[in-house]
Coordinates of C-alpha atoms and ligand atoms in Angstrom, one line a residue:
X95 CA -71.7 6.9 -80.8
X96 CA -71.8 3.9 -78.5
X97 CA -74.0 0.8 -78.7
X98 CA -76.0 -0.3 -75.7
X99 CA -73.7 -3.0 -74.9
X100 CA -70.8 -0.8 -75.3
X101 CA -72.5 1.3 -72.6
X102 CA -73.4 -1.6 -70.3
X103 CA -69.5 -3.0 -70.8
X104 CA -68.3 0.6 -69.5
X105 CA -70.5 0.6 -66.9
X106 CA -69.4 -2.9 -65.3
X107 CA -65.7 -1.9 -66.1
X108 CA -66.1 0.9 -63.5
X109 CA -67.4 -1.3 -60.6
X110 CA -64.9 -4.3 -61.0
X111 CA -63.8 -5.9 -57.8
X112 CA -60.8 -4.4 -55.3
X113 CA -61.9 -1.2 -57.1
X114 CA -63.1 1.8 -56.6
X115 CA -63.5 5.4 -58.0
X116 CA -61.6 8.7 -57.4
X117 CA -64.0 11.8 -57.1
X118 CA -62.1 15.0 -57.8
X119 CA -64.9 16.8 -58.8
X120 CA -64.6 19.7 -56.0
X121 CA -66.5 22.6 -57.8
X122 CA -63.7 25.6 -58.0
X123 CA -65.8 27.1 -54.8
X124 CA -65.2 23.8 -53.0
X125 CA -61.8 22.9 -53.7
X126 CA -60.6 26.8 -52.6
X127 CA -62.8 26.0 -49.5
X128 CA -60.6 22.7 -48.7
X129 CA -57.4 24.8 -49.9
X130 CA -58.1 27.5 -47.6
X131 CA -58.0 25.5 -45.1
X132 CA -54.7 24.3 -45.4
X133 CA -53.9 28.1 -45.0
X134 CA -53.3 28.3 -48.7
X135 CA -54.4 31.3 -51.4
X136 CA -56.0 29.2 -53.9
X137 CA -56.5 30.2 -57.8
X138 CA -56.9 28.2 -60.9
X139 CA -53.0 27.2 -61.1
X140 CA -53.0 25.8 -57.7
X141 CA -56.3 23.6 -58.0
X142 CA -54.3 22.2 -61.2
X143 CA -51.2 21.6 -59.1
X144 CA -53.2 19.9 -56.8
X145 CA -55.1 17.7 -59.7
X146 CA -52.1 17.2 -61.3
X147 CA -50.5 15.5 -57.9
X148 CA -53.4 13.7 -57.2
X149 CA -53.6 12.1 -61.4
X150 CA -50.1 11.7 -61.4
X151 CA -49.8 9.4 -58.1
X152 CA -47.9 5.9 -59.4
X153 CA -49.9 3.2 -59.4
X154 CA -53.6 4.5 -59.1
X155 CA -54.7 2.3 -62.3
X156 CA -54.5 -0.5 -59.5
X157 CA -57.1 0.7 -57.5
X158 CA -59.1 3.3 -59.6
X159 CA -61.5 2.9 -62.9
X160 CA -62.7 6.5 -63.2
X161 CA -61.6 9.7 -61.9
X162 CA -64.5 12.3 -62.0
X163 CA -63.6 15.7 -62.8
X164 CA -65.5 19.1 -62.8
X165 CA -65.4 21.1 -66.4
X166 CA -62.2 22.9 -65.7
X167 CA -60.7 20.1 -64.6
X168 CA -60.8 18.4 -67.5
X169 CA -59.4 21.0 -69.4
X170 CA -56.7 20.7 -67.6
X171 CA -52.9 20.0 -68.5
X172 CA -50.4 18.8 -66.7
X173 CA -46.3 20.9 -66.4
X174 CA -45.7 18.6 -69.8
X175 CA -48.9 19.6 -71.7
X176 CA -50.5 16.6 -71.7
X177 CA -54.3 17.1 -71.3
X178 CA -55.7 15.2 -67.6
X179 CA -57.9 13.1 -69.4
X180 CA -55.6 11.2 -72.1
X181 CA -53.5 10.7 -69.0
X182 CA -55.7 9.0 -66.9
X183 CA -57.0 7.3 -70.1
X184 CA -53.1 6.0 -71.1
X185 CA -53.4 4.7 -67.7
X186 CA -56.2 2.6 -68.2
X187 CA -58.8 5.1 -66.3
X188 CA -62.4 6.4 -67.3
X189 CA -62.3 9.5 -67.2
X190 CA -65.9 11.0 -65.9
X191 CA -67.3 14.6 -66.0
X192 CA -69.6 16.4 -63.4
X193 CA -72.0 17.6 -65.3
X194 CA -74.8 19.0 -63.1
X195 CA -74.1 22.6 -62.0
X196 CA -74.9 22.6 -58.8
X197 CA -78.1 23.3 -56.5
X198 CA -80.1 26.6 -56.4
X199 CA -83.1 27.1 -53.6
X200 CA -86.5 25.1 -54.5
X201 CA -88.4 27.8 -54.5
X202 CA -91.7 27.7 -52.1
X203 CA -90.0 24.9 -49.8
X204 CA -88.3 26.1 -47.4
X205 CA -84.7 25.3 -47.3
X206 CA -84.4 22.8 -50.3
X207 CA -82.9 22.4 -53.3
X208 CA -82.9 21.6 -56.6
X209 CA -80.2 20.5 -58.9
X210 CA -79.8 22.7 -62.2
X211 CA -77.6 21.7 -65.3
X212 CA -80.1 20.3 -68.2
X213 CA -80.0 23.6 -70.9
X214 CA -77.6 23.1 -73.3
X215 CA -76.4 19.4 -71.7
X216 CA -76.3 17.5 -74.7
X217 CA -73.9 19.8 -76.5
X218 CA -71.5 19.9 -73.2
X219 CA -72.0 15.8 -73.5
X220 CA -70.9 15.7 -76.8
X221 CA -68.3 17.7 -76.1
X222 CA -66.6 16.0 -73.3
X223 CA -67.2 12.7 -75.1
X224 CA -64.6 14.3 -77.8
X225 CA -62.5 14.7 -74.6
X226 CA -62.5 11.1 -73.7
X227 CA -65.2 11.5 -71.0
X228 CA -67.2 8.1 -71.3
X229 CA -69.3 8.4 -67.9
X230 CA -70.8 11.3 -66.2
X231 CA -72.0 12.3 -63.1
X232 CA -75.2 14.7 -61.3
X233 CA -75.7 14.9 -58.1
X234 CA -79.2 16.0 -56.1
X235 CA -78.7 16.0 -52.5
X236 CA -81.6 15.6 -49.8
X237 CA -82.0 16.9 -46.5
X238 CA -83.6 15.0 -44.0
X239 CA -85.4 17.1 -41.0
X240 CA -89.1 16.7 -39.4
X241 CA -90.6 17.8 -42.7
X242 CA -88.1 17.1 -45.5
X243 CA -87.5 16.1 -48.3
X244 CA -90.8 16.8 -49.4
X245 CA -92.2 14.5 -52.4
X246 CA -92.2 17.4 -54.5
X247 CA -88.5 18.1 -54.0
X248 CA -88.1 14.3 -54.7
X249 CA -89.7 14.2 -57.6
X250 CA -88.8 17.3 -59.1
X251 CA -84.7 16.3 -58.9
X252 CA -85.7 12.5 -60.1
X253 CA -87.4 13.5 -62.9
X254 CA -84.5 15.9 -63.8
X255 CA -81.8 12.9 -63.2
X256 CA -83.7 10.7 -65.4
X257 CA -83.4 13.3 -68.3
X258 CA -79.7 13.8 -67.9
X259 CA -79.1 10.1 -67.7
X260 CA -81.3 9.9 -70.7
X261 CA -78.8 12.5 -72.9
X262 CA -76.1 10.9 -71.7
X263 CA -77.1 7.6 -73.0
X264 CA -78.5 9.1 -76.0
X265 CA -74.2 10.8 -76.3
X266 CA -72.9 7.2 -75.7
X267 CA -71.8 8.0 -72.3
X268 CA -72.9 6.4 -69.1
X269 CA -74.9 8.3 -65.9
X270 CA -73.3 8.4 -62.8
X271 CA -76.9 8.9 -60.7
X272 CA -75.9 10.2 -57.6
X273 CA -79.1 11.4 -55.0
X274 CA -77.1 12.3 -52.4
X275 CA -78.9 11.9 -48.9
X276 CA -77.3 14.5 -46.4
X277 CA -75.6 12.7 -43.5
X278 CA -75.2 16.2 -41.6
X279 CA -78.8 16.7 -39.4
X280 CA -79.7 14.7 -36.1
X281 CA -81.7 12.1 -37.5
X282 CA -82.0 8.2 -36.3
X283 CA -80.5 5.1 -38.7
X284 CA -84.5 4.3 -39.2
X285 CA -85.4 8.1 -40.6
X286 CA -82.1 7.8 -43.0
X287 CA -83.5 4.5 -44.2
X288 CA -86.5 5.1 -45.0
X289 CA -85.6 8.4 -46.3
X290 CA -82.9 6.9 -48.8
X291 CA -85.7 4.0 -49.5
X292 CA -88.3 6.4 -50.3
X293 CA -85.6 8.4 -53.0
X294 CA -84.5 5.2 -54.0
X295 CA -87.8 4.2 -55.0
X296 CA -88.6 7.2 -56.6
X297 CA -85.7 7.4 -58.9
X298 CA -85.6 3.9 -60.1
X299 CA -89.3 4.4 -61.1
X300 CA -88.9 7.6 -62.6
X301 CA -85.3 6.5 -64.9
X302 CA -87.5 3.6 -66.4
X303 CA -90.1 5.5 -66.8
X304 CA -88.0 8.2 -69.1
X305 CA -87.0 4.6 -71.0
X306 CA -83.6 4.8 -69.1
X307 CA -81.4 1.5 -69.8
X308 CA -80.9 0.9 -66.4
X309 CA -77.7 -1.7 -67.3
X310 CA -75.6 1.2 -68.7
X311 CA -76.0 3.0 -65.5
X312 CA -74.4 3.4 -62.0
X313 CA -75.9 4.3 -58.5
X314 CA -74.2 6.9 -56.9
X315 CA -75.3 6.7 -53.3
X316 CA -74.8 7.6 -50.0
X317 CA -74.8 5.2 -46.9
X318 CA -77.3 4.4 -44.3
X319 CA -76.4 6.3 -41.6
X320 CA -77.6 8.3 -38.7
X321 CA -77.3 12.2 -38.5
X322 CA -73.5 13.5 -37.5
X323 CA -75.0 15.2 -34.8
X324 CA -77.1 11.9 -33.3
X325 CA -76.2 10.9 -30.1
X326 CA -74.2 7.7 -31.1
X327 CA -72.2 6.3 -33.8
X328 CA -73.9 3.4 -35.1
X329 CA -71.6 0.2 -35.4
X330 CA -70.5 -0.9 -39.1
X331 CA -72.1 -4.1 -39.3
X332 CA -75.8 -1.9 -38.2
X333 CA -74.7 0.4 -41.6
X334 CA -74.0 -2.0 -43.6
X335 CA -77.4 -4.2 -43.0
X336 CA -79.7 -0.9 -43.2
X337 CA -77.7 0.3 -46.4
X338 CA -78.0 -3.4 -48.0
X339 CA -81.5 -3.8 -46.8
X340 CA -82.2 -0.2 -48.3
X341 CA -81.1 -1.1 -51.8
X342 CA -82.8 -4.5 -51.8
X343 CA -85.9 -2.6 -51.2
X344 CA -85.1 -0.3 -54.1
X345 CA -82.7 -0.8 -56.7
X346 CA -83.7 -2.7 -59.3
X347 CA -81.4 -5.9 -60.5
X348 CA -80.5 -5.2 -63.8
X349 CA -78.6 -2.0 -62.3
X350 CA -74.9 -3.0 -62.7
X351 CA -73.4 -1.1 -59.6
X352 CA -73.6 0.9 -56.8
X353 CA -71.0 3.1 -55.3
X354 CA -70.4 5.3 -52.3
X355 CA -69.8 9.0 -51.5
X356 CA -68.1 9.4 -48.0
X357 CA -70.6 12.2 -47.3
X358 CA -68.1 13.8 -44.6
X359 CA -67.3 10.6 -42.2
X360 CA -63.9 10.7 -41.8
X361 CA -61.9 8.6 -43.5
X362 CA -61.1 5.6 -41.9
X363 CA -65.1 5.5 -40.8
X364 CA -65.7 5.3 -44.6
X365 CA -63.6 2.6 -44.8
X366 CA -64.6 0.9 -42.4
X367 CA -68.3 1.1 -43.1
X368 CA -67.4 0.1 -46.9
X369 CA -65.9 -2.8 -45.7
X370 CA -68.7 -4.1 -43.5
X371 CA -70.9 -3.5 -46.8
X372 CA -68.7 -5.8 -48.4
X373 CA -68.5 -8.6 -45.6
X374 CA -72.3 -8.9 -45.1
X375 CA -72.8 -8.8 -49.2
X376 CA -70.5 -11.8 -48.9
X377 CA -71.7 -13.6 -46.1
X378 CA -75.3 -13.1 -48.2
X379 CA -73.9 -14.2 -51.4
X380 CA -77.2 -13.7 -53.0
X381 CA -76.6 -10.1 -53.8
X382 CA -76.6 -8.5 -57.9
X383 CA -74.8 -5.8 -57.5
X384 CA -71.3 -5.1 -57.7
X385 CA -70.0 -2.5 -54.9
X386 CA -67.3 0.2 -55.0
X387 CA -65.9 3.5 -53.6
X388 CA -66.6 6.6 -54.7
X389 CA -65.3 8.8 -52.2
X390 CA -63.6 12.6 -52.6
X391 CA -62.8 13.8 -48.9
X392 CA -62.5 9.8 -48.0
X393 CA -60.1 9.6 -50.1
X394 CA -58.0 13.4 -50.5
X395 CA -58.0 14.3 -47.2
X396 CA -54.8 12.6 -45.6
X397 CA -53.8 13.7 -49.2
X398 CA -54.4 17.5 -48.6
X399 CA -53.1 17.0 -45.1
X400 CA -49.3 15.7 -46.2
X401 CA -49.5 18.2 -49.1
X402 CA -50.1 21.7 -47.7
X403 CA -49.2 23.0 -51.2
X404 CA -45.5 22.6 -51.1
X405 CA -44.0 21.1 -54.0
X406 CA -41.4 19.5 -51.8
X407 CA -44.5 17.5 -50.4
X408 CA -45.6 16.0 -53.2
X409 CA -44.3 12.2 -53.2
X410 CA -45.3 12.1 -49.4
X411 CA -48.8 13.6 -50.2
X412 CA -49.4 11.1 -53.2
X413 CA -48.2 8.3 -50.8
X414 CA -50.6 9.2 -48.7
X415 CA -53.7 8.7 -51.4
X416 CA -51.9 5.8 -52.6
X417 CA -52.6 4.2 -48.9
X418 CA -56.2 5.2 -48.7
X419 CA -56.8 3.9 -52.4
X420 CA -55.1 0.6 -51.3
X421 CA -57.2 0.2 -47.6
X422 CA -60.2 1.0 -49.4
X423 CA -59.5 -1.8 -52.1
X424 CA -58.8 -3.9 -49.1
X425 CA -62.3 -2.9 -48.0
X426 CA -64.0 -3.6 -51.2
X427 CA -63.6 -7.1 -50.9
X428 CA -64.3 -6.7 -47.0
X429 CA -60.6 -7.7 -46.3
X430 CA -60.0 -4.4 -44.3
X431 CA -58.8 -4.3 -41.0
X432 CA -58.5 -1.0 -38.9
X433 CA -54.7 -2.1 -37.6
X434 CA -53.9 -1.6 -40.7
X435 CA -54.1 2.5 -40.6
Ligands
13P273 P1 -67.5 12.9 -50.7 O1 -67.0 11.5 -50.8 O2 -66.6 13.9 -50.1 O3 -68.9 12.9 -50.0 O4 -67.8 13.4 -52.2 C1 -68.3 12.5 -53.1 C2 -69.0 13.2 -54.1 O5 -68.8 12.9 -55.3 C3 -69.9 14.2 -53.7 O6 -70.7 14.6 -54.8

């Protein structure tokens, strides 16, 4: 069992500068969705190929502090029988489990959902803690139309992410809150804002109210952005003040660190947005929070894309994450530039 301040040191060791965080935690369903579409057949051998390419890229412990994983990821081994998470831990690397499992309909509203995954979590923590895992993650996600989220929906997925953070600090291992608000929808920049606000809000009231130790956890949050289908792009420096102006209205100082989901911008748009974040947090200096990536299709795609699930792809595949990890470290500390794709 971990101490407090062992959980607060893990915590800050996953949002250190130049930094970020690899999510691999496609559910089986997703990652054969992604697969598929790469005109592949995909089964349980070639999502651990593909895991195995991605964990096995040289030079990752330069960019990366954690690599989340689903369940059977993590049970995982690579060709040589070495289990995923001892090597990402040999490399200096946190592994983190998804632990929610998934959303099912919120019955009585409509088209939302609710994020299931709390019977029997504290075994399944205590569990993966024997497997190394020292950080986990749960995602609820929001959808933002005329009439949603509703507060019920809010609270009902806040109160249930302040009792898993709660077990997971209780098994030594550090939460990984991530409410993720949907950028897909035709909503304006404002709506998003004070959509994400209002979550915010909620969340960080509801984890101190469950006697969360908000130090020894990390934000997992989406950007400020308007809907995919709204009639313009918004500029980077517009995300980056309504995503910093959000969290100042909402996250609460002692928090150690916030990181981003790419939500299904492409990639270079997540870059670019993370590194507009990271200019204007330096130009305000005044900022507590320590900013990082947290992407999965920001970071895999161009991955998938030189892969196409032929072994003789491999080295060209894991150059290609190798470049995205290194823009987006670029990014981090707002040094990115977009001639450098
Ligand atoms: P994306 O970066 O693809 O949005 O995924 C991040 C994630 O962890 C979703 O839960």
């Amino acid at each position: 069992m971990q101490t407090q301040a062992h959980l607060h040191d893990i915590a800050r060791s996953l949002v250190v500068p130049k930094k970020g965080i690899l999510a691999a935690d496609q559910s089986p369903g997703s990652m054969d969705k992604q697969l598929k579409a790469l005109g592949l057949a995909p089964d349980a051998e070639l999502r651990r190929q593909y895991r195995q390419l991605l964990f096995t890229t040289e030079g990752i412990e330069q960019y990366v502090t954690g690599v989340i994983m689903h369940d059977g990821t993590i049970r995982n081994r690579t060709d040589d029988g070495t289990q995923f998470s001892d090597l990402l831990i040999a490399k200096g690397i946190v592994p983190i489990i998804k632990v929610d499992k998934s959303t099912v309909p919120f019955t009585g509203f409509g088209n939302e959902v609710v994020t299931q995954g709390l019977d029997n979590l504290a075994d399944r923590l205590s569990e993966y803690y024997d497997m190394g895992a020292r950080a986990a993650k749960w995602r609820s996600v929001f959808t933002i139309s005329d009439d949603t989220p509703t507060e019920q929906n809010i609270v009902f997925d806040c109160i249930t992410l302040a009792r898993y953070a709660a077990l997971c600090q209780e098994a030594g291992i550090v939460p990984m809150v991530e409410p993720e608000v949907l950028f897909s929808g035709n909503h304006s920049l404002e709506r998003a804002e004070a959509v994400t606000t209002q979550v915010l809000q909620k969340l960080f009231e509801l984890l101190q109210w469950y006697n969360v130790d908000l130090e020894g956890v990390i934000l997992k949050s989406s950007m400020v952005l308007a809907g995919s289908e709204w009639s313009e792009q918004t500029p980077a420096s517009t995300v980056a003040e309504a995503t910093l102006r959000t969290f100042a209205n909402s996250v609460p100082e002692t928090v150690p660190g916030i990181v981003f989901l790419s939500g299904g911008q492409t990639p270079q748009r997540s870059t670019e947005n993370l590194n507009a974040i990271a200019q204007l947090e330096h130009e305000r200096g005044d900022l507590p929070w320590q900013f990082a990536f947290s992407f999965s299709r920001g970071l895999e795609m161009p991955a998938q894309e030189a892969w196409q699930g032929k072994p003789e792809n491999v080295s060209a595949a894991q150059a290609a994450l190798r470049k995205r990890l290194e823009l987006n470290s670029l990014a981090d500390t707002g040094e990115y530039r977009t001639d450098m794709e």
